[in-house]
PDB file of C-alpha atoms in Angstrom:
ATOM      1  CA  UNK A 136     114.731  40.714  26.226  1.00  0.00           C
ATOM      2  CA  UNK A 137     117.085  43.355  24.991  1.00  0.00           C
ATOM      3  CA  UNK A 138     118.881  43.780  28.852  1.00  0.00           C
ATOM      4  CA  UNK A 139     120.152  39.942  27.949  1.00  0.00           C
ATOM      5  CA  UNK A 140     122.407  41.405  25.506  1.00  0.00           C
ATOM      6  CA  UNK A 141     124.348  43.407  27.828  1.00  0.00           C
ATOM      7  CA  UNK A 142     127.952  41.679  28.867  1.00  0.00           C
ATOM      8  CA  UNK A 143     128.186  39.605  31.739  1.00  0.00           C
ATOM      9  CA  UNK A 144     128.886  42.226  34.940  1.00  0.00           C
ATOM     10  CA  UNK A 145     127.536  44.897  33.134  1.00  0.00           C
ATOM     11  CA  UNK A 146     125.697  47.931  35.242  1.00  0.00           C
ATOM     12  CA  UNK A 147     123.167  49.684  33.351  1.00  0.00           C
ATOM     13  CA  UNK A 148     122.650  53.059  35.050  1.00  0.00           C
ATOM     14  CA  UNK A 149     119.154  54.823  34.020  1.00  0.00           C
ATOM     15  CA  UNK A 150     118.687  58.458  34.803  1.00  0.00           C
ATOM     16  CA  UNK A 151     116.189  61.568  34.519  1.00  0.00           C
ATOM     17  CA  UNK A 152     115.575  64.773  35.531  1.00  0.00           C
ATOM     18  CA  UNK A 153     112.242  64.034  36.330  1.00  0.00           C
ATOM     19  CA  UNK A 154     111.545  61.439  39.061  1.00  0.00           C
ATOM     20  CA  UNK A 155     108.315  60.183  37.486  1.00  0.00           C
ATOM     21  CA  UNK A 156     110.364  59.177  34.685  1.00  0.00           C
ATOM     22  CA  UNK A 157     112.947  57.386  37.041  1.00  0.00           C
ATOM     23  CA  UNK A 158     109.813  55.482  39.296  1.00  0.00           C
ATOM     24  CA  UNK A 159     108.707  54.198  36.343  1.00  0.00           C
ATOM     25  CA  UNK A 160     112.163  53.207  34.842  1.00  0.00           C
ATOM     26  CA  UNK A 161     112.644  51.538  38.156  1.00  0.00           C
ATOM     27  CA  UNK A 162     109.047  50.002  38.371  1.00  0.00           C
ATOM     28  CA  UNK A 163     110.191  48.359  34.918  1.00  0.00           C
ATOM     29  CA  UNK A 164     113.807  47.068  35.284  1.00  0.00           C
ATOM     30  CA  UNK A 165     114.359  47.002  39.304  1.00  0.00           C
ATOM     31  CA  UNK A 166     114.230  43.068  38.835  1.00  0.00           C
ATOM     32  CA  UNK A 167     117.222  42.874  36.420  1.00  0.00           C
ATOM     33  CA  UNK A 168     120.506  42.556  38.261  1.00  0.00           C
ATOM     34  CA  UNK A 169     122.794  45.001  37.226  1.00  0.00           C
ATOM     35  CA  UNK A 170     120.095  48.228  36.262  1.00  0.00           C
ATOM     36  CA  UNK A 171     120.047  50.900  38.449  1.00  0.00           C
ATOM     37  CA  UNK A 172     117.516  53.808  38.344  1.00  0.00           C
ATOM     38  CA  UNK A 173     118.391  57.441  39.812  1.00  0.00           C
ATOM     39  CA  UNK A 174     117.442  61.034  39.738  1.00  0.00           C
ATOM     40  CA  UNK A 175     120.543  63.240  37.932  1.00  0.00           C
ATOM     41  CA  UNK A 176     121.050  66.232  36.196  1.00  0.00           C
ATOM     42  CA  UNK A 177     123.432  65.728  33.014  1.00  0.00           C
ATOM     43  CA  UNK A 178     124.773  69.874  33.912  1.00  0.00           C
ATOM     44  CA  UNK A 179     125.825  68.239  37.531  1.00  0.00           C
ATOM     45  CA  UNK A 180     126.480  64.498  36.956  1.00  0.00           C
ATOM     46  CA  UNK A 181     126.597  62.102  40.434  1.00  0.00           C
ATOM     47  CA  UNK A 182     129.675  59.921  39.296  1.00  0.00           C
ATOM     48  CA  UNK A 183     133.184  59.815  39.882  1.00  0.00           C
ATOM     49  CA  UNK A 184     135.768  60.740  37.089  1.00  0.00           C
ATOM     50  CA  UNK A 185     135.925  57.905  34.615  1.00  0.00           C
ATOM     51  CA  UNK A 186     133.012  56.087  35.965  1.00  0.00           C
ATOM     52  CA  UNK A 187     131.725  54.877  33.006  1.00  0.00           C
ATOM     53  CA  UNK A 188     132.497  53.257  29.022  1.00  0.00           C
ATOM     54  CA  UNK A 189     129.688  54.732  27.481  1.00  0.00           C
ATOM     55  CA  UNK A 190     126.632  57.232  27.916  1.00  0.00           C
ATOM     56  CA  UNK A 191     123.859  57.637  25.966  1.00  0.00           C
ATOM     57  CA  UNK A 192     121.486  60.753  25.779  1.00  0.00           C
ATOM     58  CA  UNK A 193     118.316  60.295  23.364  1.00  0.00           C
ATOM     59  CA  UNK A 194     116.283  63.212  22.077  1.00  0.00           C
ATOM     60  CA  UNK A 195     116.905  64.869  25.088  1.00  0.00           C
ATOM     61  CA  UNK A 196     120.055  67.446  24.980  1.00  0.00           C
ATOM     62  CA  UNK A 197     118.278  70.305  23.111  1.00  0.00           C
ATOM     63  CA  UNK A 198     115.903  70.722  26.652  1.00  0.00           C
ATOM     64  CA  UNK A 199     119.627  71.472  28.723  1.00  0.00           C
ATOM     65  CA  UNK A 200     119.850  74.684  29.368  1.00  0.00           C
ATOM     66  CA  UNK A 201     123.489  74.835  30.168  1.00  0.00           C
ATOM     67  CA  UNK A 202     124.555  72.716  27.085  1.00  0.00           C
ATOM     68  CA  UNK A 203     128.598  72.954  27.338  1.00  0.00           C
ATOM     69  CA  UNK A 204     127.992  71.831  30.727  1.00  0.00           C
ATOM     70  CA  UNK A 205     126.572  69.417  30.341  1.00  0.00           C
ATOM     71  CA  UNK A 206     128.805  67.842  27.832  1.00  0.00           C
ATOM     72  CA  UNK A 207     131.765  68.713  29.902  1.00  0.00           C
ATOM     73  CA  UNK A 208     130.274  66.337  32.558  1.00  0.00           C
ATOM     74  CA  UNK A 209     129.713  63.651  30.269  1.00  0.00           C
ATOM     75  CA  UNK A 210     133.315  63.334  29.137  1.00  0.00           C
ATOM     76  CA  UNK A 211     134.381  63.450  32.809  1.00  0.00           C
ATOM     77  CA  UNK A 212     131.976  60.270  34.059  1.00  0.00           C
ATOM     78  CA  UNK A 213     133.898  58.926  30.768  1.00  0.00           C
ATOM     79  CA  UNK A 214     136.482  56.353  30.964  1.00  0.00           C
ATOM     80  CA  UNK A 215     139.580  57.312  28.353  1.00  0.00           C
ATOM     81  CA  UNK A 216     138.507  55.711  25.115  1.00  0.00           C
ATOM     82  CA  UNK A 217     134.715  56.246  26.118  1.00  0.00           C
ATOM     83  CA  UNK A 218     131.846  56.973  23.852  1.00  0.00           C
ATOM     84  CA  UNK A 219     128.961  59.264  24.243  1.00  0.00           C
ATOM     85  CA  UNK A 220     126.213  58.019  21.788  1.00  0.00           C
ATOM     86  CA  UNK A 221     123.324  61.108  21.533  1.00  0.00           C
ATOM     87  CA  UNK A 222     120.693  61.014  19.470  1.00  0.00           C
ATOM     88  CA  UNK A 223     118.918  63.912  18.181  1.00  0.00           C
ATOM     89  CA  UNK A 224     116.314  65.422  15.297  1.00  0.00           C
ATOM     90  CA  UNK A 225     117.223  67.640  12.523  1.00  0.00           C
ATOM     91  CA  UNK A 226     115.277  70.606  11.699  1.00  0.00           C
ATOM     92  CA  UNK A 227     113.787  69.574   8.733  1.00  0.00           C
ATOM     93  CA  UNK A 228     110.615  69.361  10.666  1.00  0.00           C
ATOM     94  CA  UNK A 229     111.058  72.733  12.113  1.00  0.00           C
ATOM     95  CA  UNK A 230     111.426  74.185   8.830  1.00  0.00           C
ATOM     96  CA  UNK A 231     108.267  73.008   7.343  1.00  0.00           C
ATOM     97  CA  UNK A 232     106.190  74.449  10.764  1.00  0.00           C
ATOM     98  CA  UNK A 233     107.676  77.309  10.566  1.00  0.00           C
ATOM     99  CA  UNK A 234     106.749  77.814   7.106  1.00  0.00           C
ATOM    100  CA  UNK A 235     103.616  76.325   7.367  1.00  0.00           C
ATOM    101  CA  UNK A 236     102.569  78.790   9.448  1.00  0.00           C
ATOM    102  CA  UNK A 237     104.174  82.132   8.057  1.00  0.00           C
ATOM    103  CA  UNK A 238     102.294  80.786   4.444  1.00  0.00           C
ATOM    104  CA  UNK A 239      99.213  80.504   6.385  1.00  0.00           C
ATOM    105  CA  UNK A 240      99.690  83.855   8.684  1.00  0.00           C
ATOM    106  CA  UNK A 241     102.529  85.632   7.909  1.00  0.00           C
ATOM    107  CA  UNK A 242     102.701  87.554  11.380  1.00  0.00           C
ATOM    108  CA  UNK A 243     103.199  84.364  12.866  1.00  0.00           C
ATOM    109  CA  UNK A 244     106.684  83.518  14.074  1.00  0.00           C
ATOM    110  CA  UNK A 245     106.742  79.879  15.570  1.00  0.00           C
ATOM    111  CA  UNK A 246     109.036  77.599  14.892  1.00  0.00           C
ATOM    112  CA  UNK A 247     111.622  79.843  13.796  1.00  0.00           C
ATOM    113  CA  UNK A 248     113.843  79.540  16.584  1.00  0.00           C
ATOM    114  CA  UNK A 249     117.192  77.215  15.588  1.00  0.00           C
ATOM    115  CA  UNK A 250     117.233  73.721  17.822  1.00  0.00           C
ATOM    116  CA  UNK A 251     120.217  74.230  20.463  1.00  0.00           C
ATOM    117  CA  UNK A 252     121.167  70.243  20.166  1.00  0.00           C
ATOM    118  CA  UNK A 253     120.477  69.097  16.214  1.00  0.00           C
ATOM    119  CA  UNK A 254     121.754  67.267  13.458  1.00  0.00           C
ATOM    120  CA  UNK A 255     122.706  70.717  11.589  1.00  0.00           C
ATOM    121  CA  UNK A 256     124.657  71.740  14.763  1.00  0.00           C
ATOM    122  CA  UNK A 257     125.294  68.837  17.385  1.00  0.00           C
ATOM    123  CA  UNK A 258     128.599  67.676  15.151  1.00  0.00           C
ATOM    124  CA  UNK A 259     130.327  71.174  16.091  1.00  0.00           C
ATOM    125  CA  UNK A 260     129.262  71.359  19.838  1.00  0.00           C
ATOM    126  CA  UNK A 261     130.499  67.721  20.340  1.00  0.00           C
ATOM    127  CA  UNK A 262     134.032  68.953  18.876  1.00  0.00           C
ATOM    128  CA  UNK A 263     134.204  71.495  21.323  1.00  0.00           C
ATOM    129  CA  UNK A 264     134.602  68.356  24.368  1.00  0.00           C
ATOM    130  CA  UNK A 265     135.587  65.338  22.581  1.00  0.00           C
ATOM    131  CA  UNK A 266     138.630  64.054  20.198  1.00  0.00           C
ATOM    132  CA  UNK A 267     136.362  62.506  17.393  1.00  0.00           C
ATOM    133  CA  UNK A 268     132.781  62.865  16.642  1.00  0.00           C
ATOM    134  CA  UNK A 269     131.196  60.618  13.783  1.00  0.00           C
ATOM    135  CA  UNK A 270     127.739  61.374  12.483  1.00  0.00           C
ATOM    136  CA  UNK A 271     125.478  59.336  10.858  1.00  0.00           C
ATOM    137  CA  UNK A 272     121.723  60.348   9.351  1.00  0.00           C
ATOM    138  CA  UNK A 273     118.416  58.575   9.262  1.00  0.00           C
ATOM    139  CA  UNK A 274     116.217  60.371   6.666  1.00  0.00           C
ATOM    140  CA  UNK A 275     112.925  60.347   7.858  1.00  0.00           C
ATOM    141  CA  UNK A 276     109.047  61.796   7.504  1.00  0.00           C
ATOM    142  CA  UNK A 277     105.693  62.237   8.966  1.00  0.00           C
ATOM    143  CA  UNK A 278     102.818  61.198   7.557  1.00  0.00           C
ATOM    144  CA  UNK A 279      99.853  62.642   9.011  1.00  0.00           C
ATOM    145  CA  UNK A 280      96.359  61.164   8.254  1.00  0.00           C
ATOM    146  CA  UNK A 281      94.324  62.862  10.782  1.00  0.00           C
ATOM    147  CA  UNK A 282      94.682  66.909  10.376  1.00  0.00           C
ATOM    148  CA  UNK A 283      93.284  67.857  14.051  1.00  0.00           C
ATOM    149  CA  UNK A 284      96.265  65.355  15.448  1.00  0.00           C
ATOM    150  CA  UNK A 285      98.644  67.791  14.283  1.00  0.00           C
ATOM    151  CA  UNK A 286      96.804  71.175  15.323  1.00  0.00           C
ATOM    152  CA  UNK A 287      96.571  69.463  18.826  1.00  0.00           C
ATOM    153  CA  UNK A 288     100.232  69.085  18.640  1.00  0.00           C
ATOM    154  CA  UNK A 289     100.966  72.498  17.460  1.00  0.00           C
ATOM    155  CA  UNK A 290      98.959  74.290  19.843  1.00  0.00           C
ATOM    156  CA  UNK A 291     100.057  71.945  22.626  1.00  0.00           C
ATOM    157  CA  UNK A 292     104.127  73.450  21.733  1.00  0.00           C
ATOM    158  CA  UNK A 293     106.554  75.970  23.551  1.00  0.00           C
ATOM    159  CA  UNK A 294     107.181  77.628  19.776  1.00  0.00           C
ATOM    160  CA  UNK A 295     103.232  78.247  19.516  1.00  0.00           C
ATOM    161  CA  UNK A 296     102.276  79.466  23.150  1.00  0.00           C
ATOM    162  CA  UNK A 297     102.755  83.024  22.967  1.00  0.00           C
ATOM    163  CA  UNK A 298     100.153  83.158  19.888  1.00  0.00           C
ATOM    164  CA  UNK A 299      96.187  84.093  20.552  1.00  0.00           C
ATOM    165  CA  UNK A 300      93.606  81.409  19.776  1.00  0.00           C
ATOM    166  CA  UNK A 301      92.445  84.117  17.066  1.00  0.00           C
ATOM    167  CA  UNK A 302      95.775  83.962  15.016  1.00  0.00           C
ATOM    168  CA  UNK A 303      95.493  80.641  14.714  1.00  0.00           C
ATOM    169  CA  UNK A 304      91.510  80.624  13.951  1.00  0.00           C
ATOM    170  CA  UNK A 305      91.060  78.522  10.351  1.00  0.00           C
ATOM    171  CA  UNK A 306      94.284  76.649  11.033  1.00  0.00           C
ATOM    172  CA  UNK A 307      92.550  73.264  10.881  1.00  0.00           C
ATOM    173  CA  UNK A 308      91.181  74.861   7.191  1.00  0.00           C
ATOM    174  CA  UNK A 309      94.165  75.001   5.859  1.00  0.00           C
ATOM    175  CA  UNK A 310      96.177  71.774   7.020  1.00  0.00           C
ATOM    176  CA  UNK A 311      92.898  69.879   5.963  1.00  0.00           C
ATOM    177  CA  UNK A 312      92.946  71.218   2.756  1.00  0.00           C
ATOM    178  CA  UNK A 313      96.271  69.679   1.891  1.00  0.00           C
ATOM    179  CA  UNK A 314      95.460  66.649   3.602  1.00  0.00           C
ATOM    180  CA  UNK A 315      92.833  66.181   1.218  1.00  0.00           C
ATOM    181  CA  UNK A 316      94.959  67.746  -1.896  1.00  0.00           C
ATOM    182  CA  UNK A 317      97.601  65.436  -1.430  1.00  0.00           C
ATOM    183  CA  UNK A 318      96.005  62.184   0.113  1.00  0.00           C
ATOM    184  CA  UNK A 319      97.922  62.997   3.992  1.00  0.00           C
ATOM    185  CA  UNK A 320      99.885  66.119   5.003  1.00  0.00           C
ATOM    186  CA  UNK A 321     103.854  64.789   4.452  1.00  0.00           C
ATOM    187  CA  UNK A 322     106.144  66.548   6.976  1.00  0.00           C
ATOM    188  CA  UNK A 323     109.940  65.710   6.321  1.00  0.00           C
ATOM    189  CA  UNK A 324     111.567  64.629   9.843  1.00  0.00           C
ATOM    190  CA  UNK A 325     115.325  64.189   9.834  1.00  0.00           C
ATOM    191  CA  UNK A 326     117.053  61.704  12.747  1.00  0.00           C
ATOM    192  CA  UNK A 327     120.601  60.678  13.386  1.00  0.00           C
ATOM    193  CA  UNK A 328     123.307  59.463  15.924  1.00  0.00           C
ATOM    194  CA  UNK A 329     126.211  61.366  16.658  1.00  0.00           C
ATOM    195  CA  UNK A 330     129.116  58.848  18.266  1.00  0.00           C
ATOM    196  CA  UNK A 331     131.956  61.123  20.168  1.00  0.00           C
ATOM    197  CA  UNK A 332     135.346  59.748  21.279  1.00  0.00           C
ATOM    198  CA  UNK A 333     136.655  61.020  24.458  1.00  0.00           C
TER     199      UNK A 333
END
């Protein structure tokens, strides 16, 4: 499999907040020599100064709540000449949500609220701890076929949670109706790598 590709003597350290995620990381890989599965908390890393040549944090940095923090700690497990490889979404999809929603109720506020890690602003924070950042953009979209698989979603988000069932009564109307206008309901999505240099 893909673990074959890594260099001979190569440790592959796995880690999560959540310790679900790291029993099942563990349940997968614990018979590969060399992969290692721990709790850690990116704000408060569990590694010596210059521990490692690269880290990688997918779709995850826009949940830290101390973001500076936790990119100060990845430069430091960093070995000089070290790259930090962090994937993230842009806010195309955002965008379209949020107004989605304010065309269909314009009280409505969701999704209005700027992502703290993206592809608009993850380029600029990455400056602010590393030497070099490159950037590089996947253009993607969403192409939903079955309308109540995105009001589950919706309703199921942080953004949405504050607002009543009733403001969102006929919601399901008015996704289906451009479902069925325009053959699916085509949400742009935008996804890229950023590459920083310690």
């Amino acid at each position: 499999g893909r673990l074959g590709r890594l260099p001979a003597g190569c440790a592959l350290v796995l880690t999560d907040l959540s310790i679900g995620m790291v029993d099942a990381a563990w349940r997968k890989f614990h018979a590969h020599p060399g992969v290692i599965a721990l709790r850690a908390d990116i704000q408060e890393l569990p590694f010596p100064s210059g521990s490692f040549d690269a880290a990688i944090a997918n779709h995850m940095l826009y949940h830290v709540p101390d973001l500076d923090a936790a990119l100060a700690e990845v430069r430091r497990v960093l070995k000089p000449g070290g790259r930090f490889y962090a994937a993230t979404n842009g806010d195309g999809m955002r965008r379209y949500l949020h107004g989605s929603l304010r065309a269909f109720n314009p009280a409505l506020g969701a999704f209005d609220a700027v992502s703290p890690f993206s592809m608009e602003n993850g380029r600029e924070l990455l400056l602010r701890h590393f030497s070099a950042v490159e950037q590089f953009d996947f253009d993607d979209s969403l192409r939903v076929t079955q309308t109540q698989d995105l009001i589950d979603w919706i309703e199921s988000t942080v953004a949405i949670s504050a607002i009543g069932d009733g403001d969102l009564e006929g919601l399901f109307e008015y996704f289906e109706a451009i479902r069925l206008r325009d053959g699916a309901i085509h949400i742009p999505k935008e996804v890229g790598l950023f590459v920083a240099a310690k």
